[in-house]
Tab-separated table of C-alpha atoms and ligand atoms in Angstrom:
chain	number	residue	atom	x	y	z
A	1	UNK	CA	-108.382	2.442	67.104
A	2	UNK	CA	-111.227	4.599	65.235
A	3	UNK	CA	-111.248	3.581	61.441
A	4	UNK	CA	-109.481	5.057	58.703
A	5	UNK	CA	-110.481	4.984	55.272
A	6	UNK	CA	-106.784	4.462	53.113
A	7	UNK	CA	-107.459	5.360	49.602
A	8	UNK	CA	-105.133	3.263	47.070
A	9	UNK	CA	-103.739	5.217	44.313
A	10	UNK	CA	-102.886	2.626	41.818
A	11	UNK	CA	-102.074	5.428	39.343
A	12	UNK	CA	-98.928	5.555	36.520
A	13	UNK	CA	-98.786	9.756	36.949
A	14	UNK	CA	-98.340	12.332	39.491
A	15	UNK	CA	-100.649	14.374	37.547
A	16	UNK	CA	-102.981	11.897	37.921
A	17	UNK	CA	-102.504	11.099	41.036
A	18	UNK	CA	-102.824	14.493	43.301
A	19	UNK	CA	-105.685	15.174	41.585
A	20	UNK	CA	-107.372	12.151	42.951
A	21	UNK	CA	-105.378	12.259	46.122
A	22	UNK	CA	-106.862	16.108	46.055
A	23	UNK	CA	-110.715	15.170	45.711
A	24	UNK	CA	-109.919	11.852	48.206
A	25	UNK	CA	-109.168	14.208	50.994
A	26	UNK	CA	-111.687	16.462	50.349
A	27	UNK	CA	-114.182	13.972	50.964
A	28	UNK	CA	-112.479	12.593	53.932
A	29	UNK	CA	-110.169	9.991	53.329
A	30	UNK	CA	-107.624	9.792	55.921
A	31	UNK	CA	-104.463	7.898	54.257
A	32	UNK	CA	-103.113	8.181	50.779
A	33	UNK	CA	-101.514	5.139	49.611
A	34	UNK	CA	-98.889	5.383	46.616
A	35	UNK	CA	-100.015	2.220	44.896
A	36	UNK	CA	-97.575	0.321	43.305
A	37	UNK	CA	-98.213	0.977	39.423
A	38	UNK	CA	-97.361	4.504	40.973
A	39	UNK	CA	-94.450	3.976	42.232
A	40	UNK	CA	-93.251	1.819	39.691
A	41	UNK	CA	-93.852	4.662	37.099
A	42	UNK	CA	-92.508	8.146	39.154
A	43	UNK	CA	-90.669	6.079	41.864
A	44	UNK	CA	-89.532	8.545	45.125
A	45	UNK	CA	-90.833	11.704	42.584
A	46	UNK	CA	-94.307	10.518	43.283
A	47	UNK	CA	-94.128	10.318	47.142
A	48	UNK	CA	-91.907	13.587	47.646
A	49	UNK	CA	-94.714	15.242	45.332
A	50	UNK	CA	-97.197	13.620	47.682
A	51	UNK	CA	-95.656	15.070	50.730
A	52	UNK	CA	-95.053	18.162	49.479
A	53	UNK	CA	-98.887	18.667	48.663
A	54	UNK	CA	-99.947	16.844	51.709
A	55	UNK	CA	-97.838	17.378	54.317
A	56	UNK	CA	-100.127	16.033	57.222
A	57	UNK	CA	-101.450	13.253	55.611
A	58	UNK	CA	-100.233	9.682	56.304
A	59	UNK	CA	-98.742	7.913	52.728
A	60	UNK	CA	-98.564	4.243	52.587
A	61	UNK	CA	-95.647	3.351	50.044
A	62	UNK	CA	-97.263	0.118	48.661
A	63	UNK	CA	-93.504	-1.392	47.643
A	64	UNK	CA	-94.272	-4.846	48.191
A	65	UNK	CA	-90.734	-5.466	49.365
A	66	UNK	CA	-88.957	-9.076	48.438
A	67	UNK	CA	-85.973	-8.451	49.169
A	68	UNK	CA	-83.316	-5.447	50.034
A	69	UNK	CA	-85.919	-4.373	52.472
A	70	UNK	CA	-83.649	-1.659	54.787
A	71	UNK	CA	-82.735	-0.009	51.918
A	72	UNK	CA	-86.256	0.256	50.108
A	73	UNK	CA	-88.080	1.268	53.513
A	74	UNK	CA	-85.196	4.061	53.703
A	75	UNK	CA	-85.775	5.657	50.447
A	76	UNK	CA	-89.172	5.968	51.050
A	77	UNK	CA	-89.050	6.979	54.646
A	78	UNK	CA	-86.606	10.151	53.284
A	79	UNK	CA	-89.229	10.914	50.488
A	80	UNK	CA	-91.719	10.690	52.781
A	81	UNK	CA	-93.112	8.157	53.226
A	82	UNK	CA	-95.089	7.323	56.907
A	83	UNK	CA	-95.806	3.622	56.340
A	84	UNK	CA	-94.212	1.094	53.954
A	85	UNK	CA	-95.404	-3.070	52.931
A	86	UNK	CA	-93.553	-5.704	52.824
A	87	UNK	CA	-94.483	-9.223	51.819
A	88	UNK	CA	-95.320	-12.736	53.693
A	89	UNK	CA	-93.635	-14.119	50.933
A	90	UNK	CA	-90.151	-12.524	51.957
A	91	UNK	CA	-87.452	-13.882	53.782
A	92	UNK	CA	-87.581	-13.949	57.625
A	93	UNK	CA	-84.218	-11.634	56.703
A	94	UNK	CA	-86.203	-9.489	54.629
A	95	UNK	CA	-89.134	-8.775	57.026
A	96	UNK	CA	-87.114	-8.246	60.158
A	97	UNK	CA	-84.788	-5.670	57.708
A	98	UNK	CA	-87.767	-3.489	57.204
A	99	UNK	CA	-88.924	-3.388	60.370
A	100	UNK	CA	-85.945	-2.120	61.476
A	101	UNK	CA	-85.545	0.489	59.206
A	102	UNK	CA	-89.202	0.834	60.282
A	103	UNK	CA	-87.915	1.497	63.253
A	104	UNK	CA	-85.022	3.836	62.786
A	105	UNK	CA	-87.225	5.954	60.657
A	106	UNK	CA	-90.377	5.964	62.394
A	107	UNK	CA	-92.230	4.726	59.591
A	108	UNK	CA	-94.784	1.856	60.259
A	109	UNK	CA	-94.430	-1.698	58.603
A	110	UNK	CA	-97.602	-3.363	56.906
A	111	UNK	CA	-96.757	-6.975	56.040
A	112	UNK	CA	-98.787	-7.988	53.287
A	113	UNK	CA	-99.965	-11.978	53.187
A	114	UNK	CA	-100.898	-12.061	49.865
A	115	UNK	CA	-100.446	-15.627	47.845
A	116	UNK	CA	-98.939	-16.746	51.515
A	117	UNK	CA	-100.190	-20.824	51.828
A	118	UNK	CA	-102.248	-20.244	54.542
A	119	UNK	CA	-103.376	-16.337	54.903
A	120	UNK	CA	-104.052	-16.955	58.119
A	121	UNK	CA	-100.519	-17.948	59.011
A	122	UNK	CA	-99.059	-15.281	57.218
A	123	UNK	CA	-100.210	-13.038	58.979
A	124	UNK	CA	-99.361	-14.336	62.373
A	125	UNK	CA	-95.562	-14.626	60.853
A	126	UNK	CA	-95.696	-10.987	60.120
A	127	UNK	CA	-96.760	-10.336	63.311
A	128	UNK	CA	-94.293	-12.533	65.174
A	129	UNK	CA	-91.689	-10.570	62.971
A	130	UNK	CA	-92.906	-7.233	64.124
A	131	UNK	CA	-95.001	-5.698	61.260
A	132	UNK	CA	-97.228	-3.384	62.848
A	133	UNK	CA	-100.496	-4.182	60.596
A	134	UNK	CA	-101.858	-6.798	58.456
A	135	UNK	CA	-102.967	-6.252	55.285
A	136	UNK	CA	-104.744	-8.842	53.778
A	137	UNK	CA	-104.752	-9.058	50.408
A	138	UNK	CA	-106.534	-11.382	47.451
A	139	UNK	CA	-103.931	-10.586	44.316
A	140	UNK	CA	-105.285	-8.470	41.807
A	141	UNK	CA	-104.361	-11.035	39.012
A	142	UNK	CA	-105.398	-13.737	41.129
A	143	UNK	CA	-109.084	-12.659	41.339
A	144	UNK	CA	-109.480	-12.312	38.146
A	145	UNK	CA	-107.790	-15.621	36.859
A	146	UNK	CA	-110.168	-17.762	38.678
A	147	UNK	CA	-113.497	-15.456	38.005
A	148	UNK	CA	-112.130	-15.455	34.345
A	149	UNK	CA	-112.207	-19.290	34.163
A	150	UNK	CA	-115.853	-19.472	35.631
A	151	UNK	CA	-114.964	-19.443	39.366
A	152	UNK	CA	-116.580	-17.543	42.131
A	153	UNK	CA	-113.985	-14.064	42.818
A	154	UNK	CA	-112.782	-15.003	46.065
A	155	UNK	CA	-112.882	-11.793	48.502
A	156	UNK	CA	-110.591	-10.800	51.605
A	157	UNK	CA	-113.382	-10.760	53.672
A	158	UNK	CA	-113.887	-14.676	52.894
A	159	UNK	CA	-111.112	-15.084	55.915
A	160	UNK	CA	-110.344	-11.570	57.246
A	161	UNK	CA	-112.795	-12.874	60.975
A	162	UNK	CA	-110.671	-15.757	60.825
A	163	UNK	CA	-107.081	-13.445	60.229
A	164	UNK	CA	-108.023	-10.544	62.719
A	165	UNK	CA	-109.141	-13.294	65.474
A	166	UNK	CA	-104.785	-14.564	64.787
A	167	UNK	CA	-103.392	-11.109	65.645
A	168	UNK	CA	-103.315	-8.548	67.988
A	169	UNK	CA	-102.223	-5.681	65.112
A	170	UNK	CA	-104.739	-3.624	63.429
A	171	UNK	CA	-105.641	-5.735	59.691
A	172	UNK	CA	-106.713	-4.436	56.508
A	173	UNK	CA	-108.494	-6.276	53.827
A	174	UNK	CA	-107.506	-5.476	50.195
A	175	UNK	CA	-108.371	-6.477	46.565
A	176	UNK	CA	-111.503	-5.727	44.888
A	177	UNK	CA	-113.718	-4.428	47.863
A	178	UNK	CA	-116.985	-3.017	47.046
A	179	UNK	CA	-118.361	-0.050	48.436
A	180	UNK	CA	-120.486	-2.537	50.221
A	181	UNK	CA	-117.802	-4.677	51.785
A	182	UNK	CA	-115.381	-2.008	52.410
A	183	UNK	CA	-117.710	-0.378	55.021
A	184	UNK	CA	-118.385	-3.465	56.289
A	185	UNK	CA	-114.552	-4.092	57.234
A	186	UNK	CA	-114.578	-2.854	60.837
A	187	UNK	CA	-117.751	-4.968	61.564
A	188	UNK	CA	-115.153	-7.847	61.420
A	189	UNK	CA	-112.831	-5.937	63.589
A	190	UNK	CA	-110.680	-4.304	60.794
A	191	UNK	CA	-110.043	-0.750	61.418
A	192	UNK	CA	-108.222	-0.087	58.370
A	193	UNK	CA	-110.296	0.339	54.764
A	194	UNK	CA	-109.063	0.109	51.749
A	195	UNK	CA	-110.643	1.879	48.735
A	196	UNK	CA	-109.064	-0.163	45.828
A	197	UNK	CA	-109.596	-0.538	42.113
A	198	UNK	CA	-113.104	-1.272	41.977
A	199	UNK	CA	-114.101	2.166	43.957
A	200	UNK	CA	-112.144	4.637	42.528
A	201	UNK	CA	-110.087	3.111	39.930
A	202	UNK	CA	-110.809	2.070	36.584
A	203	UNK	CA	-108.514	-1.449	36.986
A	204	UNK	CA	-108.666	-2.228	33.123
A	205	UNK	CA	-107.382	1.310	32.361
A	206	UNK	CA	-105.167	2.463	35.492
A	207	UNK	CA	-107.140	5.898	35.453
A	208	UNK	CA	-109.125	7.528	37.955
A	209	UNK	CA	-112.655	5.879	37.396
A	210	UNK	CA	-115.719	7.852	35.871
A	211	UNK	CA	-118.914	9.435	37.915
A	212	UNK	CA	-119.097	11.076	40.844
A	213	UNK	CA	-116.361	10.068	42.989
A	214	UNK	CA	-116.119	13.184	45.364
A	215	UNK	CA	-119.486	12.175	46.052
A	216	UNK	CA	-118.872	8.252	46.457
A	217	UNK	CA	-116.264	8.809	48.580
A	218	UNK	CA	-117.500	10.969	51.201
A	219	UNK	CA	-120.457	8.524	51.742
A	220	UNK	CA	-117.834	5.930	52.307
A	221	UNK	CA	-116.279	7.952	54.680
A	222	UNK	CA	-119.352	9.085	56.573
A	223	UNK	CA	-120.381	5.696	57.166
A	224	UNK	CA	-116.911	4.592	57.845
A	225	UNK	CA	-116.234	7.135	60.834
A	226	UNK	CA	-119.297	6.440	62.220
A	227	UNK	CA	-118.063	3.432	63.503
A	228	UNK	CA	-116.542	3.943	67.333
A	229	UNK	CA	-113.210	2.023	68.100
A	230	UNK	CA	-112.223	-1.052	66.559
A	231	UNK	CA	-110.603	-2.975	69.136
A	232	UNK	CA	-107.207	-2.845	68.468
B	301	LIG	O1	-101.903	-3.616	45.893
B	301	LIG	C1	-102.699	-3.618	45.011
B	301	LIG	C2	-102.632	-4.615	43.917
B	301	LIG	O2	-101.751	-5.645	44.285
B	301	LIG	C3	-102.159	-4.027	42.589
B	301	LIG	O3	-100.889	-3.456	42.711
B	301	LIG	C4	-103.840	-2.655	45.064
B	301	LIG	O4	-103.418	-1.411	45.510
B	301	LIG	C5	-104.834	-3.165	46.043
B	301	LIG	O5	-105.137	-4.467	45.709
B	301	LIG	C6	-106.081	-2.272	46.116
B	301	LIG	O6	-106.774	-2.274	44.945
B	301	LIG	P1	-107.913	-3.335	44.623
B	301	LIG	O7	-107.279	-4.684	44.655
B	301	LIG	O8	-108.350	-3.036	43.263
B	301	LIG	O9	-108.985	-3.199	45.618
């Protein structure tokens, strides 16, 4: 597939939100994802207000499902929603639930393998359960724990070769990309880019970050698309 640059919007306003959503697509950005923070604060108001200002675009509903997963991937499908996450961690149950609402609402499933024992093997288990892409995710908290007590910040491209070499689904790598390392994710065979906190966020603050970020973004982009197919 030819990448697509996903732009997280781990936001706590609409406001807020389209506005960046507004600039992201302007320079380029193909996916909008309602981060979590987001919909934790304006819940389904924050995705119908996405669709209704984007109607084209594809929204990710970052829900990190547990449990209740039909039911969640519903809602969101109806507010509209086009792809929803739910977690490694989950119940077999829980997986298979959204994938089947997934299914009955044409809405793609992203199983997330973040904090899963082996990343690696969470992802194949989301596969095997019929997610339709990876994302592979290094916890937001978790990074900063260990590079607050001295350690190196681990990165998802530490293991995304050895996670897109264990599926045949398109894989994203999430959490704490730089610029640098997000272009560099279909190199290693991921189609999907993430631009997280670090990019466009200000992750101590929740707010859109300072500087240029029309400007950021579209070189992202350019050098994004410029990749042909990723082969998946
Ligand atoms: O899902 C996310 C995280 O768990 C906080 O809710 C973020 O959207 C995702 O990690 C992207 O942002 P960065 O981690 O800052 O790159």
């Amino acid at each position: 597939m030819k990448p697509i640059v996903q732009i997280s919007l781990d936001l706590t306003t609409i406001a807020e939100a389209l506005e960046t959503a507004e600039l992201a697509i302007r320079a380029g950005v193909d996916w909008i994802e309602a981060g979590t923070p987001l919909i934790l604060a304006e819940g389904l108001h924050g995705i119908r207000a996405l669709r209704e200002r984007f109607p084209d675009v594809p929204i990710v509903a970052d829900l990190k499902t547990m449990d209740g997963g039909y039911l969640e991937a519903e809602m969101m499908a109806g507010a509209g929603a086009t792809h929803v996450v739910v977690m490694a961690q989950a119940h077999d149950e829980t997986i298979e639930c959204v994938v089947k609402a997934g299914r009955d609402y044409g809405v793609g499933v992203m199983g997330d393998n973040m904090a899963y024992d082996t990343m690696v093997d969470g992802a194949r288990r989301l596969e095997d359960l019929g997610c339709d892409y990876i994302v592979h995710h290094i916890g937001y908290d978790h990074r900063r724990g260990i590079a607050a007590a001295g350690g190196r910040m681990p990165s998802p491209l530490d293991d995304l070769r050895a996670v897109v070499d264990a599926v045949k689904i398109p894989v994203q790598a999430v959490g704490g990309l730089s610029i640098e390392e997000a272009i560099q994710c279909p190199a290693y065979g991921a189609p999907l880019v993430v631009l997280g906190a670090p990019l466009t966020i200000d992750a101590d603050a929740f707010k859109t970050a300072d500087g240029d970020l029309e400007s950021s973004l579209r070189l992202i982009c350019e050098k994004v698309h410029a990749y042909d197919e990723v082969q998946r």
